[in-house]
mmCIF file with all atom_site columns, C-alpha atoms and ligand atoms in Angstrom:
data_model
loop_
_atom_site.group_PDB
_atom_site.id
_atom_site.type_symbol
_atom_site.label_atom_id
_atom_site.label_alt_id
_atom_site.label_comp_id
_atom_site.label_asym_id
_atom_site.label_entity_id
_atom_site.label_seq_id
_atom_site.pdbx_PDB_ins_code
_atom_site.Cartn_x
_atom_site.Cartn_y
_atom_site.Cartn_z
_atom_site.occupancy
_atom_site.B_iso_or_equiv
_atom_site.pdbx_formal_charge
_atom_site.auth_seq_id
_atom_site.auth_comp_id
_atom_site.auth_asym_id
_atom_site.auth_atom_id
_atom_site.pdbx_PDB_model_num
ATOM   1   C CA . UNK A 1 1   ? -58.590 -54.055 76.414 1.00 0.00 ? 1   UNK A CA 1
ATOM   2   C CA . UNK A 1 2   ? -59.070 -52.317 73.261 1.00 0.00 ? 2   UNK A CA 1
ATOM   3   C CA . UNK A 1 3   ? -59.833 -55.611 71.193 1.00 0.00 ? 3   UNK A CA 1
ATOM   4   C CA . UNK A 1 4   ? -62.043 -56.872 73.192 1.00 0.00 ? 4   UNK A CA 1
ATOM   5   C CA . UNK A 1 5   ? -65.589 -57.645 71.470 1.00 0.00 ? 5   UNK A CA 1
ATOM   6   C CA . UNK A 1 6   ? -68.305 -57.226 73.779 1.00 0.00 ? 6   UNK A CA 1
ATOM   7   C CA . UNK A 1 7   ? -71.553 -59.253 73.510 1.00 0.00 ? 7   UNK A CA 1
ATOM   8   C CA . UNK A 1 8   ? -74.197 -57.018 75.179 1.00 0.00 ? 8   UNK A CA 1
ATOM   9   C CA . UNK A 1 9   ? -77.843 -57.504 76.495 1.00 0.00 ? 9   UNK A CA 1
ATOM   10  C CA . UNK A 1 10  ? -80.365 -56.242 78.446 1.00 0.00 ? 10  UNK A CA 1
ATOM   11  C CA . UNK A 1 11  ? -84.281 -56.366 79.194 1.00 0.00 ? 11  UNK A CA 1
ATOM   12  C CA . UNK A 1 12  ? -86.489 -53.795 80.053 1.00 0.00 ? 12  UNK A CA 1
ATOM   13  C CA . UNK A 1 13  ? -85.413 -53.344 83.113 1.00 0.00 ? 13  UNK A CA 1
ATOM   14  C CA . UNK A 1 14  ? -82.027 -52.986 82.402 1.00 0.00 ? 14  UNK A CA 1
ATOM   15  C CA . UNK A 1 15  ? -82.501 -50.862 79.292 1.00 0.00 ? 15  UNK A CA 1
ATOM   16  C CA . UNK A 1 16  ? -82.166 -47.829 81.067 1.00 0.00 ? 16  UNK A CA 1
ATOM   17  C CA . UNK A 1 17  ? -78.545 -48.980 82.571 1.00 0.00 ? 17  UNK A CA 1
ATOM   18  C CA . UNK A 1 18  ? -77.565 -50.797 78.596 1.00 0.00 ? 18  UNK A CA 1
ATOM   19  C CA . UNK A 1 19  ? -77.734 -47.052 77.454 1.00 0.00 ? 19  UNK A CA 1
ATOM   20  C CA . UNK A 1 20  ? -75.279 -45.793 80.470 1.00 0.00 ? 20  UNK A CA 1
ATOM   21  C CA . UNK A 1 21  ? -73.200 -48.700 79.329 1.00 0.00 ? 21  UNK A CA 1
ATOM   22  C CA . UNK A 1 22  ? -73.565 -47.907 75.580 1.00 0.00 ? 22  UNK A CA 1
ATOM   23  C CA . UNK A 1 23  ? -72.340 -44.511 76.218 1.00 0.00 ? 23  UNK A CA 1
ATOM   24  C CA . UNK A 1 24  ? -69.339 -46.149 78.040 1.00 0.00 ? 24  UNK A CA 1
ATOM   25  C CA . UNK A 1 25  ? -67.874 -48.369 75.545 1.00 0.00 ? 25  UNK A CA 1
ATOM   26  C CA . UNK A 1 26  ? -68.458 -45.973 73.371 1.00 0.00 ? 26  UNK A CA 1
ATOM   27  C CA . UNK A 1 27  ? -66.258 -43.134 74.907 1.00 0.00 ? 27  UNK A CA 1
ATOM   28  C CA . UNK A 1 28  ? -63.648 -45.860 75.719 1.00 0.00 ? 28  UNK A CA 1
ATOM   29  C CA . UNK A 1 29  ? -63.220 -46.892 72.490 1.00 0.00 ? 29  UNK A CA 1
ATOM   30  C CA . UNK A 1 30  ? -64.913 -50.599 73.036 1.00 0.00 ? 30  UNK A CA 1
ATOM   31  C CA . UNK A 1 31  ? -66.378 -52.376 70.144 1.00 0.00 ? 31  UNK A CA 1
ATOM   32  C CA . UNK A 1 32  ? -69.584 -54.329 71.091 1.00 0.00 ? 32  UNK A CA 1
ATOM   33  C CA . UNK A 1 33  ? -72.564 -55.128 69.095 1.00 0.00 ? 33  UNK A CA 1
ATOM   34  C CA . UNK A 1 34  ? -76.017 -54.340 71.240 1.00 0.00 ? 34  UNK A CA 1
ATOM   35  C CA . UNK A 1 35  ? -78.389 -57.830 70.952 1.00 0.00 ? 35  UNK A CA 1
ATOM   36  C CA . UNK A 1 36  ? -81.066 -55.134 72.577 1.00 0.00 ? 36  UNK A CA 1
ATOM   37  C CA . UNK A 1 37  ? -83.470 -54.581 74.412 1.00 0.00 ? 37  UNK A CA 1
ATOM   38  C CA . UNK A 1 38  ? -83.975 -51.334 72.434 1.00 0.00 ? 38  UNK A CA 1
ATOM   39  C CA . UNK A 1 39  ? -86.535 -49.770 74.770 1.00 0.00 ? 39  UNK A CA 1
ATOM   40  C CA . UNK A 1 40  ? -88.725 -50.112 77.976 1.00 0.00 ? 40  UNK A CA 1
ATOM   41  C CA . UNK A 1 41  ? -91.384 -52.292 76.565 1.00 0.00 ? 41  UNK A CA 1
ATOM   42  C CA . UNK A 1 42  ? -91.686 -55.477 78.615 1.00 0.00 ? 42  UNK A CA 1
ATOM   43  C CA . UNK A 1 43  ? -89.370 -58.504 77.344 1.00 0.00 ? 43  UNK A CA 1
ATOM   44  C CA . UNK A 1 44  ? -88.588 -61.710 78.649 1.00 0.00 ? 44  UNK A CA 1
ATOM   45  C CA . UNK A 1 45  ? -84.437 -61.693 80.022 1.00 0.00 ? 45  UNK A CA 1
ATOM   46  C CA . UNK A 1 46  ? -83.926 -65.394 78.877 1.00 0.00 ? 46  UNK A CA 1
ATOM   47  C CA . UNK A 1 47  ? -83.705 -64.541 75.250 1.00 0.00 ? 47  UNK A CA 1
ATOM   48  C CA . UNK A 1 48  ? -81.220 -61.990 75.627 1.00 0.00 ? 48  UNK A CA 1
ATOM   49  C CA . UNK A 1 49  ? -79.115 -63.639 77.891 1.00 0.00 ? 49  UNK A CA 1
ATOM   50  C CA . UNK A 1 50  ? -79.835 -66.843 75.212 1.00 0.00 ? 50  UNK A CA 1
ATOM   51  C CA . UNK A 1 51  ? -78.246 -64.539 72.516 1.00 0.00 ? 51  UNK A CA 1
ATOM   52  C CA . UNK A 1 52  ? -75.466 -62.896 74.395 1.00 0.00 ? 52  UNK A CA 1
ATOM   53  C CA . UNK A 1 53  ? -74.390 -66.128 76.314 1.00 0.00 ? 53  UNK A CA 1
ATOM   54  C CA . UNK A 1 54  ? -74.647 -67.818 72.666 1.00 0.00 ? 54  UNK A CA 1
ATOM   55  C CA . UNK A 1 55  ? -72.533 -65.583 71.057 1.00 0.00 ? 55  UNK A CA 1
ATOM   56  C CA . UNK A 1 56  ? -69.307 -65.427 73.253 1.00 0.00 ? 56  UNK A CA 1
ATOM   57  C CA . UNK A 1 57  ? -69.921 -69.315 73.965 1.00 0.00 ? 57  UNK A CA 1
ATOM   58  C CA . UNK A 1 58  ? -69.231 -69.761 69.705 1.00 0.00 ? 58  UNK A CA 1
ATOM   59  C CA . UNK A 1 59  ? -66.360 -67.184 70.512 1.00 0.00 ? 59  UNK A CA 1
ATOM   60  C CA . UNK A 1 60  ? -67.594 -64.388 68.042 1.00 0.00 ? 60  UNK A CA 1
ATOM   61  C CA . UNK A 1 61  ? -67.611 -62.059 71.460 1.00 0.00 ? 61  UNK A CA 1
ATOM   62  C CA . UNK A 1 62  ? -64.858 -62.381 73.810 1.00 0.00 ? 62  UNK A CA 1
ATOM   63  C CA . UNK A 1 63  ? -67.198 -61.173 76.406 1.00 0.00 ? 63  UNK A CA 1
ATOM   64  C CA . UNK A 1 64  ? -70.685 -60.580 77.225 1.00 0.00 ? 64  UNK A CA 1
ATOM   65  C CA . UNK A 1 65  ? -72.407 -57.761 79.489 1.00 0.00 ? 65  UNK A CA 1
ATOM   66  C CA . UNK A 1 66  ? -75.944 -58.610 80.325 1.00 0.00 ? 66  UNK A CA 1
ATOM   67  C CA . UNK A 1 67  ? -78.364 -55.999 82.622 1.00 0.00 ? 67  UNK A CA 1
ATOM   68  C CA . UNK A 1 68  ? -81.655 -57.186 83.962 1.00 0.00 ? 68  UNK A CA 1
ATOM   69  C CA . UNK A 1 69  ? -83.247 -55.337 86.673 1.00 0.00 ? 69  UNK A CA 1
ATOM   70  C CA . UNK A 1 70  ? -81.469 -57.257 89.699 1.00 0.00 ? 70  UNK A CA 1
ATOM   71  C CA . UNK A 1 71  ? -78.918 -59.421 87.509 1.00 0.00 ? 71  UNK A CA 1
ATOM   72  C CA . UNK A 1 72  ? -80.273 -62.488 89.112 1.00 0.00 ? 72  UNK A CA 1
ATOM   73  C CA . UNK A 1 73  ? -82.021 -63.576 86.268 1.00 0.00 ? 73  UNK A CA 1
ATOM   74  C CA . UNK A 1 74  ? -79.880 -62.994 83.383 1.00 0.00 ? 74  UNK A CA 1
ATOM   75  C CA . UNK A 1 75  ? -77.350 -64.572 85.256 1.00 0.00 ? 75  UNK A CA 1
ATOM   76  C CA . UNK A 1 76  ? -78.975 -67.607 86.087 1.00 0.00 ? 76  UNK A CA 1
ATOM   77  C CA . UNK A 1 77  ? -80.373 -68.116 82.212 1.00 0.00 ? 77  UNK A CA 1
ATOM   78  C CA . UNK A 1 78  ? -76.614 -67.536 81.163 1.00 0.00 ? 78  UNK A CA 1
ATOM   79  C CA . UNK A 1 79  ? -75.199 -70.002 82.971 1.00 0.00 ? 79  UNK A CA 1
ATOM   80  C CA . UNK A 1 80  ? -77.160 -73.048 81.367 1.00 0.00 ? 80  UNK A CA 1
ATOM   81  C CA . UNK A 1 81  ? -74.382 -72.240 78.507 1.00 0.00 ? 81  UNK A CA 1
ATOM   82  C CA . UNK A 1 82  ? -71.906 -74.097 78.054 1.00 0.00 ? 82  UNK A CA 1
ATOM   83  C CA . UNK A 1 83  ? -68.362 -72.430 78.954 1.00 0.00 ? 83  UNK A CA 1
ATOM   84  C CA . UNK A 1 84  ? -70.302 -69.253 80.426 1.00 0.00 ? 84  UNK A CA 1
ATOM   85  C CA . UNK A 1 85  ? -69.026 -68.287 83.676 1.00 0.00 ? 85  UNK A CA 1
ATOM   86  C CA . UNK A 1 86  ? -71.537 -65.479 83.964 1.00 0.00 ? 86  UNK A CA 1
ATOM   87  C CA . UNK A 1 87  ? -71.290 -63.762 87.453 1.00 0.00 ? 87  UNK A CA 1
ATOM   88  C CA . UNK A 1 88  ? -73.429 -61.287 89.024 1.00 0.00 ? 88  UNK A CA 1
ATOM   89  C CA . UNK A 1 89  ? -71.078 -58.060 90.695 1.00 0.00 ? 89  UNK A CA 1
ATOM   90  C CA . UNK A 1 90  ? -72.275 -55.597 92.720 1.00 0.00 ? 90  UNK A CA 1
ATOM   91  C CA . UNK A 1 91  ? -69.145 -53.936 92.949 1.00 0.00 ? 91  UNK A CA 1
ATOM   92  C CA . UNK A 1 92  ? -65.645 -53.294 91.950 1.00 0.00 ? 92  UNK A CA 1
ATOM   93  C CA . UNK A 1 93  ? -63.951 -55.882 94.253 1.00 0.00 ? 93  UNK A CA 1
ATOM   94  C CA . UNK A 1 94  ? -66.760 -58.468 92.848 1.00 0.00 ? 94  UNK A CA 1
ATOM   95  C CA . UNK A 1 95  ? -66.101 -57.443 89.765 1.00 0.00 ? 95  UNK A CA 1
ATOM   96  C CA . UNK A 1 96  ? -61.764 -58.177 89.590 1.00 0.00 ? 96  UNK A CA 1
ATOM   97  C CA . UNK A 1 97  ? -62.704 -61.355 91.542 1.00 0.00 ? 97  UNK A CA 1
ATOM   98  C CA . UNK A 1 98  ? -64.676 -62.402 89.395 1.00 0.00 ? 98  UNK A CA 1
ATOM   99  C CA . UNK A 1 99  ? -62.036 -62.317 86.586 1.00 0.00 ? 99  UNK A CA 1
ATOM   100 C CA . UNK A 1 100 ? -59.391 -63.173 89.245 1.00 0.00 ? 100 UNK A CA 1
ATOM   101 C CA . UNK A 1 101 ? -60.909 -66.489 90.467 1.00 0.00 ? 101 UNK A CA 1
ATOM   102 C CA . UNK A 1 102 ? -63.641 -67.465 88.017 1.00 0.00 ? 102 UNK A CA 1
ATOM   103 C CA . UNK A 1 103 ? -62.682 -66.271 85.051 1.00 0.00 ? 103 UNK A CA 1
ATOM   104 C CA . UNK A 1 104 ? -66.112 -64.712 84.397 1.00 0.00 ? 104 UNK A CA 1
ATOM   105 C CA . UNK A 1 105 ? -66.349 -64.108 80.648 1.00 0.00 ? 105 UNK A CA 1
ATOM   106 C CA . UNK A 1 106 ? -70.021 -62.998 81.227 1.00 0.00 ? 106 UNK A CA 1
ATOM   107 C CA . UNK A 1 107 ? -70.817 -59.777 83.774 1.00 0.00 ? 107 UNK A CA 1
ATOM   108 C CA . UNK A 1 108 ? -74.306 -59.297 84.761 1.00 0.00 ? 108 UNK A CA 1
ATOM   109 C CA . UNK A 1 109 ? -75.721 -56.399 86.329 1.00 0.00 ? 109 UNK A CA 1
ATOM   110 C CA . UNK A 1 110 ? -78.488 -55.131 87.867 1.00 0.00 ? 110 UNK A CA 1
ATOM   111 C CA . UNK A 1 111 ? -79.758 -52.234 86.414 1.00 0.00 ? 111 UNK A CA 1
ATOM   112 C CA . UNK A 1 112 ? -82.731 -50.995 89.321 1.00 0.00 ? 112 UNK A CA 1
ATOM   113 C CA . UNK A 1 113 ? -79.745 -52.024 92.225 1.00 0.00 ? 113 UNK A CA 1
ATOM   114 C CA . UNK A 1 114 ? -76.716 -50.162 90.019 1.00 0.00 ? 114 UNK A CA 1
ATOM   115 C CA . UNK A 1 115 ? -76.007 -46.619 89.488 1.00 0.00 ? 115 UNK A CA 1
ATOM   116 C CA . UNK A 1 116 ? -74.089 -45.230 86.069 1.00 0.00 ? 116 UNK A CA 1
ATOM   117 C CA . UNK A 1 117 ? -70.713 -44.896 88.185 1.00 0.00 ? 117 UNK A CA 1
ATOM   118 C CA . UNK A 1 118 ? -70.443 -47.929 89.586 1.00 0.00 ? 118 UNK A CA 1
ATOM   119 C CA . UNK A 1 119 ? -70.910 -49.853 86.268 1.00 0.00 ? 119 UNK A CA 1
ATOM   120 C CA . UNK A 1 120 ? -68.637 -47.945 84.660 1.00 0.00 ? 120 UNK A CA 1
ATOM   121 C CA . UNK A 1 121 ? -65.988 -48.659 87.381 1.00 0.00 ? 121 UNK A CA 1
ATOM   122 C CA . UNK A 1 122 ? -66.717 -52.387 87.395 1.00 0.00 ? 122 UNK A CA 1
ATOM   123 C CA . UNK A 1 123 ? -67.002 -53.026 83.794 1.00 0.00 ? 123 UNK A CA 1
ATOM   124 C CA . UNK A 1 124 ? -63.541 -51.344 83.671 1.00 0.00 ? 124 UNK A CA 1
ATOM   125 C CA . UNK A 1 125 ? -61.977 -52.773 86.618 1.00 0.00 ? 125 UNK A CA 1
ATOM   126 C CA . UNK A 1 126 ? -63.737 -56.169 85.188 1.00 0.00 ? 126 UNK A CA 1
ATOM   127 C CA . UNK A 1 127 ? -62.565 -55.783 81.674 1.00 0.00 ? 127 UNK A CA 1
ATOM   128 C CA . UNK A 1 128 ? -58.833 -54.971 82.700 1.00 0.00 ? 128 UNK A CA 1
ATOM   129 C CA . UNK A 1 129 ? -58.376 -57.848 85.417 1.00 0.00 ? 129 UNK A CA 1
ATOM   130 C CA . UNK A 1 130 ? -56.862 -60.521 84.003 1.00 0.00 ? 130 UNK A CA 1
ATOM   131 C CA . UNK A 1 131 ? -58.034 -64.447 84.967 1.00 0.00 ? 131 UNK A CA 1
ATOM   132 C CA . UNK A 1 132 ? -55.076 -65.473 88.007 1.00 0.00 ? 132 UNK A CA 1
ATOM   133 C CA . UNK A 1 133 ? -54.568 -69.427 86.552 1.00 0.00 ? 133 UNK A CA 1
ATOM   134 C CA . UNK A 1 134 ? -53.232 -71.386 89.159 1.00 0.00 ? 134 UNK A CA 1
ATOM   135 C CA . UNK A 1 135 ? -55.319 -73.348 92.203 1.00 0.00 ? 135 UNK A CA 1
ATOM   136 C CA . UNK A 1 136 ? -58.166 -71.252 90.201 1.00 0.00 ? 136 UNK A CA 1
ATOM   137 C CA . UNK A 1 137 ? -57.384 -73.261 86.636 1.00 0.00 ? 137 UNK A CA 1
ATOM   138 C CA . UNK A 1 138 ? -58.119 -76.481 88.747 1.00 0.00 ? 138 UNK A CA 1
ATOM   139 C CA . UNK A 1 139 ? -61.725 -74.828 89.813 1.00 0.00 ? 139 UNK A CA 1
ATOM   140 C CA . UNK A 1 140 ? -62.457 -74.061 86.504 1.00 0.00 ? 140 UNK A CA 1
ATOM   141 C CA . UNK A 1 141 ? -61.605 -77.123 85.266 1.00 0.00 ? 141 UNK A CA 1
ATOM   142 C CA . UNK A 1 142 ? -63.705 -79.037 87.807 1.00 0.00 ? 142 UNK A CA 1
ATOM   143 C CA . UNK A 1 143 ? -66.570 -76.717 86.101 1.00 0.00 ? 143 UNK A CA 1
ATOM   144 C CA . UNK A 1 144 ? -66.045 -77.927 83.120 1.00 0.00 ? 144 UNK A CA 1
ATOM   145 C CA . UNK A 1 145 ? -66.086 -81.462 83.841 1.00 0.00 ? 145 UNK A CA 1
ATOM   146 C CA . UNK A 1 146 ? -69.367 -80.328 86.082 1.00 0.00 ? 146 UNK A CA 1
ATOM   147 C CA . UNK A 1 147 ? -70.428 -79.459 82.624 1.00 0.00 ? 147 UNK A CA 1
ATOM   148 C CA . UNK A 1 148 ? -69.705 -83.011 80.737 1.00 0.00 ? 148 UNK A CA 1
ATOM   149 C CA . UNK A 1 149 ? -71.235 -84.876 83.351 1.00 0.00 ? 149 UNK A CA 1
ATOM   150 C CA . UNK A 1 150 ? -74.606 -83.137 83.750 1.00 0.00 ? 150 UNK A CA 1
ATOM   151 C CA . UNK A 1 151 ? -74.728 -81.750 79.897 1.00 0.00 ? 151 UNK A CA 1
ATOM   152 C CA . UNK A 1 152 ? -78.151 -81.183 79.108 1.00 0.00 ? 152 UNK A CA 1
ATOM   153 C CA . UNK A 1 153 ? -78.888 -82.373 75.316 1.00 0.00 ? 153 UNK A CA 1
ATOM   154 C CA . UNK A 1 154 ? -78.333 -79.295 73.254 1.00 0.00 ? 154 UNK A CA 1
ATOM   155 C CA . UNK A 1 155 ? -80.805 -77.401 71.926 1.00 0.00 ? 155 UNK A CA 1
ATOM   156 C CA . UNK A 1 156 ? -80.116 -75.703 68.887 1.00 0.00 ? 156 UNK A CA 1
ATOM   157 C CA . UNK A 1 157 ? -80.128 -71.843 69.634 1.00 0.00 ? 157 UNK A CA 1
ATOM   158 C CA . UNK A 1 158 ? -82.761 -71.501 66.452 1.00 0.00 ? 158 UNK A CA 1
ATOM   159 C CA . UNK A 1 159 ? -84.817 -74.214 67.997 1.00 0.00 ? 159 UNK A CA 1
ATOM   160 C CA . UNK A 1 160 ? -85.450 -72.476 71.040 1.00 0.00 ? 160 UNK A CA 1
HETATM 161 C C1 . RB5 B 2 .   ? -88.310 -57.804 85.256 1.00 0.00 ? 201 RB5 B C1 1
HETATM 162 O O1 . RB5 B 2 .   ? -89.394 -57.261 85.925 1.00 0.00 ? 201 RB5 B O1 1
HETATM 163 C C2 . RB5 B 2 .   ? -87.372 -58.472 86.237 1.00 0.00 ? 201 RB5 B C2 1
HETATM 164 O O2 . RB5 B 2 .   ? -87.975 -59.606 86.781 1.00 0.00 ? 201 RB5 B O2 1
HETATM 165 C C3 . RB5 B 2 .   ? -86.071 -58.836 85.556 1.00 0.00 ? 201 RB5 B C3 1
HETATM 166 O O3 . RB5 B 2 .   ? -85.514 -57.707 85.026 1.00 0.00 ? 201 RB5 B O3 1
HETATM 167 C C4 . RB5 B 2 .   ? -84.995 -59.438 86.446 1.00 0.00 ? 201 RB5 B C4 1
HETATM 168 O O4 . RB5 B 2 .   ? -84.781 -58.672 87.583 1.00 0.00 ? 201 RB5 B O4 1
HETATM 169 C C5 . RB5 B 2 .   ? -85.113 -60.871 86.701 1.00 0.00 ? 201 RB5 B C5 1
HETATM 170 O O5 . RB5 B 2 .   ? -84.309 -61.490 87.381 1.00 0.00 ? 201 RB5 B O5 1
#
């Protein structure tokens, strides 16, 4: 899991939770490149899940970790991407499933619902679960076509 690049994102509300995170990859040895917030000031979570969710969807991130203050948010602004499969865990079990059956290359948490421990334990267990293929593949490829047939027009990320 050492390559891995790691998009990662937060607002205010997750701030405090980004830093427990920072601390994290850090010690592990992850390389990720912080899109902010950089502090408690109020922000609004759509244009840092725009810039994570952007990033790993032109593949210069592998993966994206985004942190709002319930995850709901974030998640649901990351999703409008194309190719995100960004999924909210509130645990470890979530967290491999999530890689295990949706290949999630997004994980959202919520940083007032989410101690330091357990994100530490599900963006490990998350970052070392590998996707399962199979029936799954199918899923994800219904997803996709989900995709094609509603695509919104795309909106330039500059324009936005
Ligand atoms: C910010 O107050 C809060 O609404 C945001 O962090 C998030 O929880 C939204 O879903």
């Amino acid at each position: 899991m050492g390559r891995i690049r790691i998009a990662l994102g937060s607002d205010h509300a997750g701030f405090p939770l980004k830093k427990d995170i920072r601390k994290y990859l850090d010690s592990s040895g992850l390389q990720f490149h912080d899109f902010g917030t950089y502090s408690t000031e109020s922000v609004d979570y759509p244009d840092y899940a725009a810039m994570v969710a952007e990033s790993v969807r032109r593949n210069e991130y592998e993966r994206g970790i985004l942190v709002c203050g319930t995850g709901i948010g974030m998640c649901i602004a990351a999703n409008k991407f194309q190719g995100i499969r960004a999924a909210l865990c509130y645990n470890s079990e979530t967290a491999r499933l999530s890689r295990e059956h949706n290949d999630a290359n997004v994980l959202v948490l919520g940083g007032r619902m989410t101690n330091e421990d357990d994100a530490k334990e599900m963006i490990k267990v998350w970052l070392e679960t590998d996707f399962a293929g199979e029936r799954h593949l199918r899923r994800i490829g219904k997803i996709s076509k989900l995709e094609k047939r509603y695509g919104r027009d795309m909106v330039e990320i500059e324009d936005y």
